[in-house]
Coordinates of N, CA and C in Angstrom, one line a residue:
M1 N -9.7 32.6 34.6 CA -10.4 31.9 33.6 C -9.7 30.6 33.3
Y2 N -10.5 29.6 32.9 CA -9.9 28.3 32.7 C -10.5 27.7 31.5
Q3 N -9.7 27.3 30.5 CA -10.1 26.8 29.2 C -10.3 25.3 29.3
T4 N -11.4 24.7 28.9 CA -11.6 23.3 28.9 C -12.0 22.8 27.5
K5 N -11.8 21.5 27.2 CA -12.3 21.0 25.9 C -13.8 20.7 26.0
R6 N -14.4 20.2 27.1 CA -15.8 19.8 27.2 C -16.7 21.0 27.4
F7 N -16.3 22.0 28.2 CA -17.2 23.1 28.5 C -16.8 24.4 28.0
G8 N -15.7 24.5 27.3 CA -15.3 25.8 26.9 C -14.6 26.6 28.0
L9 N -14.8 27.9 28.0 CA -14.2 28.8 29.0 C -15.0 28.9 30.3
V10 N -14.5 28.5 31.4 CA -15.1 28.6 32.7 C -14.4 29.6 33.6
A11 N -15.1 30.1 34.6 CA -14.5 31.1 35.4 C -13.3 30.6 36.3
S12 N -13.4 29.3 36.8 CA -12.4 28.8 37.6 C -12.3 27.3 37.6
K13 N -11.3 26.8 38.1 CA -11.1 25.3 38.2 C -12.2 24.7 39.0
Q14 N -12.7 25.4 40.1 CA -13.7 24.9 40.9 C -15.0 24.7 40.1
E15 N -15.3 25.7 39.3 CA -16.5 25.7 38.4 C -16.4 24.5 37.5
Y16 N -15.2 24.3 36.9 CA -15.1 23.2 36.0 C -15.3 21.8 36.7
Q17 N -14.8 21.7 37.9 CA -15.0 20.5 38.7 C -16.4 20.3 39.0
M18 N -17.2 21.3 39.3 CA -18.6 21.3 39.6 C -19.4 20.8 38.4
L19 N -19.0 21.3 37.2 CA -19.7 20.9 35.9 C -19.4 19.4 35.7
C20 N -18.2 19.0 35.9 CA -17.8 17.6 35.7 C -18.7 16.7 36.6
R21 N -18.8 17.1 37.8 CA -19.6 16.3 38.8 C -21.0 16.2 38.4
A22 N -21.6 17.4 38.0 CA -23.0 17.4 37.6 C -23.2 16.5 36.4
D23 N -22.3 16.6 35.4 CA -22.3 15.8 34.2 C -22.3 14.3 34.5
R24 N -21.4 13.9 35.4 CA -21.3 12.5 35.9 C -22.6 12.1 36.5
H25 N -23.1 12.9 37.4 CA -24.4 12.7 38.1 C -25.6 12.4 37.1
M26 N -25.7 13.2 36.1 CA -26.8 13.1 35.1 C -26.6 11.8 34.3
K27 N -25.3 11.5 34.0 CA -25.1 10.3 33.2 C -25.4 9.0 34.0
Q28 N -25.2 9.1 35.3 CA -25.5 8.0 36.2 C -27.0 7.7 36.2
K29 N -27.8 8.8 36.3 CA -29.2 8.7 36.3 C -29.7 8.2 35.0
E30 N -29.1 8.6 33.9 CA -29.5 8.1 32.6 C -29.3 6.6 32.5
K31 N -28.2 6.1 33.0 CA -27.9 4.7 33.0 C -28.9 3.9 33.8
L32 N -29.3 4.4 34.9 CA -30.2 3.7 35.8 C -31.6 3.5 35.1
T33 N -32.1 4.5 34.4 CA -33.4 4.5 33.9 C -33.5 4.4 32.4
G34 N -32.4 4.7 31.7 CA -32.4 4.7 30.3 C -32.9 6.0 29.7
Q35 N -33.3 6.9 30.6 CA -33.8 8.2 30.1 C -33.6 9.2 31.3
R36 N -33.7 10.5 31.0 CA -33.5 11.5 32.0 C -34.7 11.5 33.0
L37 N -34.4 11.6 34.3 CA -35.5 11.6 35.2 C -36.2 13.0 35.3
P38 N -37.4 13.0 35.6 CA -38.1 14.4 35.7 C -37.6 15.0 37.0
A39 N -37.8 16.3 37.1 CA -37.3 17.0 38.4 C -38.2 16.5 39.6
F40 N -39.4 16.1 39.3 CA -40.3 15.6 40.4 C -41.2 14.6 39.8
K41 N -41.7 13.7 40.6 CA -42.7 12.6 40.1 C -44.1 13.0 40.5
V42 N -45.0 12.8 39.7 CA -46.4 13.0 40.0 C -47.1 11.6 40.3
H43 N -47.5 11.4 41.5 CA -48.1 10.1 41.8 C -49.6 10.2 41.6
K44 N -50.0 9.3 40.8 CA -51.5 9.2 40.6 C -52.1 8.1 41.4
N45 N -53.4 8.1 41.6 CA -54.1 7.1 42.3 C -53.6 6.9 43.7
I46 N -53.3 7.9 44.4 CA -52.8 7.8 45.8 C -54.0 7.8 46.7
K47 N -54.2 6.7 47.5 CA -55.3 6.7 48.4 C -54.8 7.0 49.8
H48 N -55.5 7.9 50.5 CA -55.1 8.3 51.8 C -56.2 7.7 52.8

Protein backbone atom coordinates (compact mmCIF):
# COMPACT_ATOMS: atom_id res chain seq x y z
CA MET A 1 0.00 0.00 0.00
CA TYR A 2 1.17 3.44 -0.87
CA GLN A 3 -0.21 6.65 0.67
CA THR A 4 -0.43 9.74 -1.55
CA LYS A 5 -1.72 13.28 -1.11
CA ARG A 6 -3.54 13.49 -4.44
CA PHE A 7 -5.17 10.04 -4.68
CA GLY A 8 -5.21 8.74 -1.12
CA LEU A 9 -4.33 5.10 -0.56
CA VAL A 10 -3.24 3.18 -3.67
CA ALA A 11 -2.19 -0.45 -3.99
CA SER A 12 1.32 0.18 -5.32
CA LYS A 13 3.73 2.78 -6.60
CA GLN A 14 3.05 1.57 -10.14
CA GLU A 15 -0.67 2.28 -9.70
CA TYR A 16 0.16 5.76 -8.40
CA GLN A 17 2.36 6.43 -11.44
CA MET A 18 -0.44 5.23 -13.74
CA LEU A 19 -2.92 7.61 -12.06
CA CYS A 20 -0.49 10.52 -12.39
CA ARG A 21 0.04 9.76 -16.07
CA ALA A 22 -3.71 9.53 -16.74
CA ASP A 23 -4.29 12.78 -14.84
CA ARG A 24 -1.63 14.60 -16.89
CA HIS A 25 -3.11 13.17 -20.09
CA MET A 26 -6.61 14.45 -19.27
CA LYS A 27 -5.28 17.88 -18.30
CA GLN A 28 -3.44 18.08 -21.62
CA LYS A 29 -6.69 17.37 -23.50
CA GLU A 30 -8.49 20.03 -21.47
CA LYS A 31 -5.81 22.59 -22.40
CA LEU A 32 -6.13 21.81 -26.09
CA THR A 33 -9.91 22.13 -26.28
CA GLY A 34 -10.88 24.08 -23.19
CA GLN A 35 -13.18 21.22 -22.20
CA ARG A 36 -13.08 17.47 -21.81
CA LEU A 37 -13.23 15.54 -25.05
CA PRO A 38 -15.98 12.96 -25.56
CA ALA A 39 -14.97 9.32 -25.72
CA PHE A 40 -15.95 9.30 -29.39
CA LYS A 41 -17.09 11.84 -31.93
CA VAL A 42 -20.33 11.56 -33.86
CA HIS A 43 -19.88 12.92 -37.37
CA LYS A 44 -23.02 14.36 -38.92
CA ASN A 45 -23.64 15.08 -42.59
CA ILE A 46 -21.15 12.52 -43.85
CA LYS A 47 -21.54 11.98 -47.58
CA HIS A 48 -20.30 8.71 -49.04
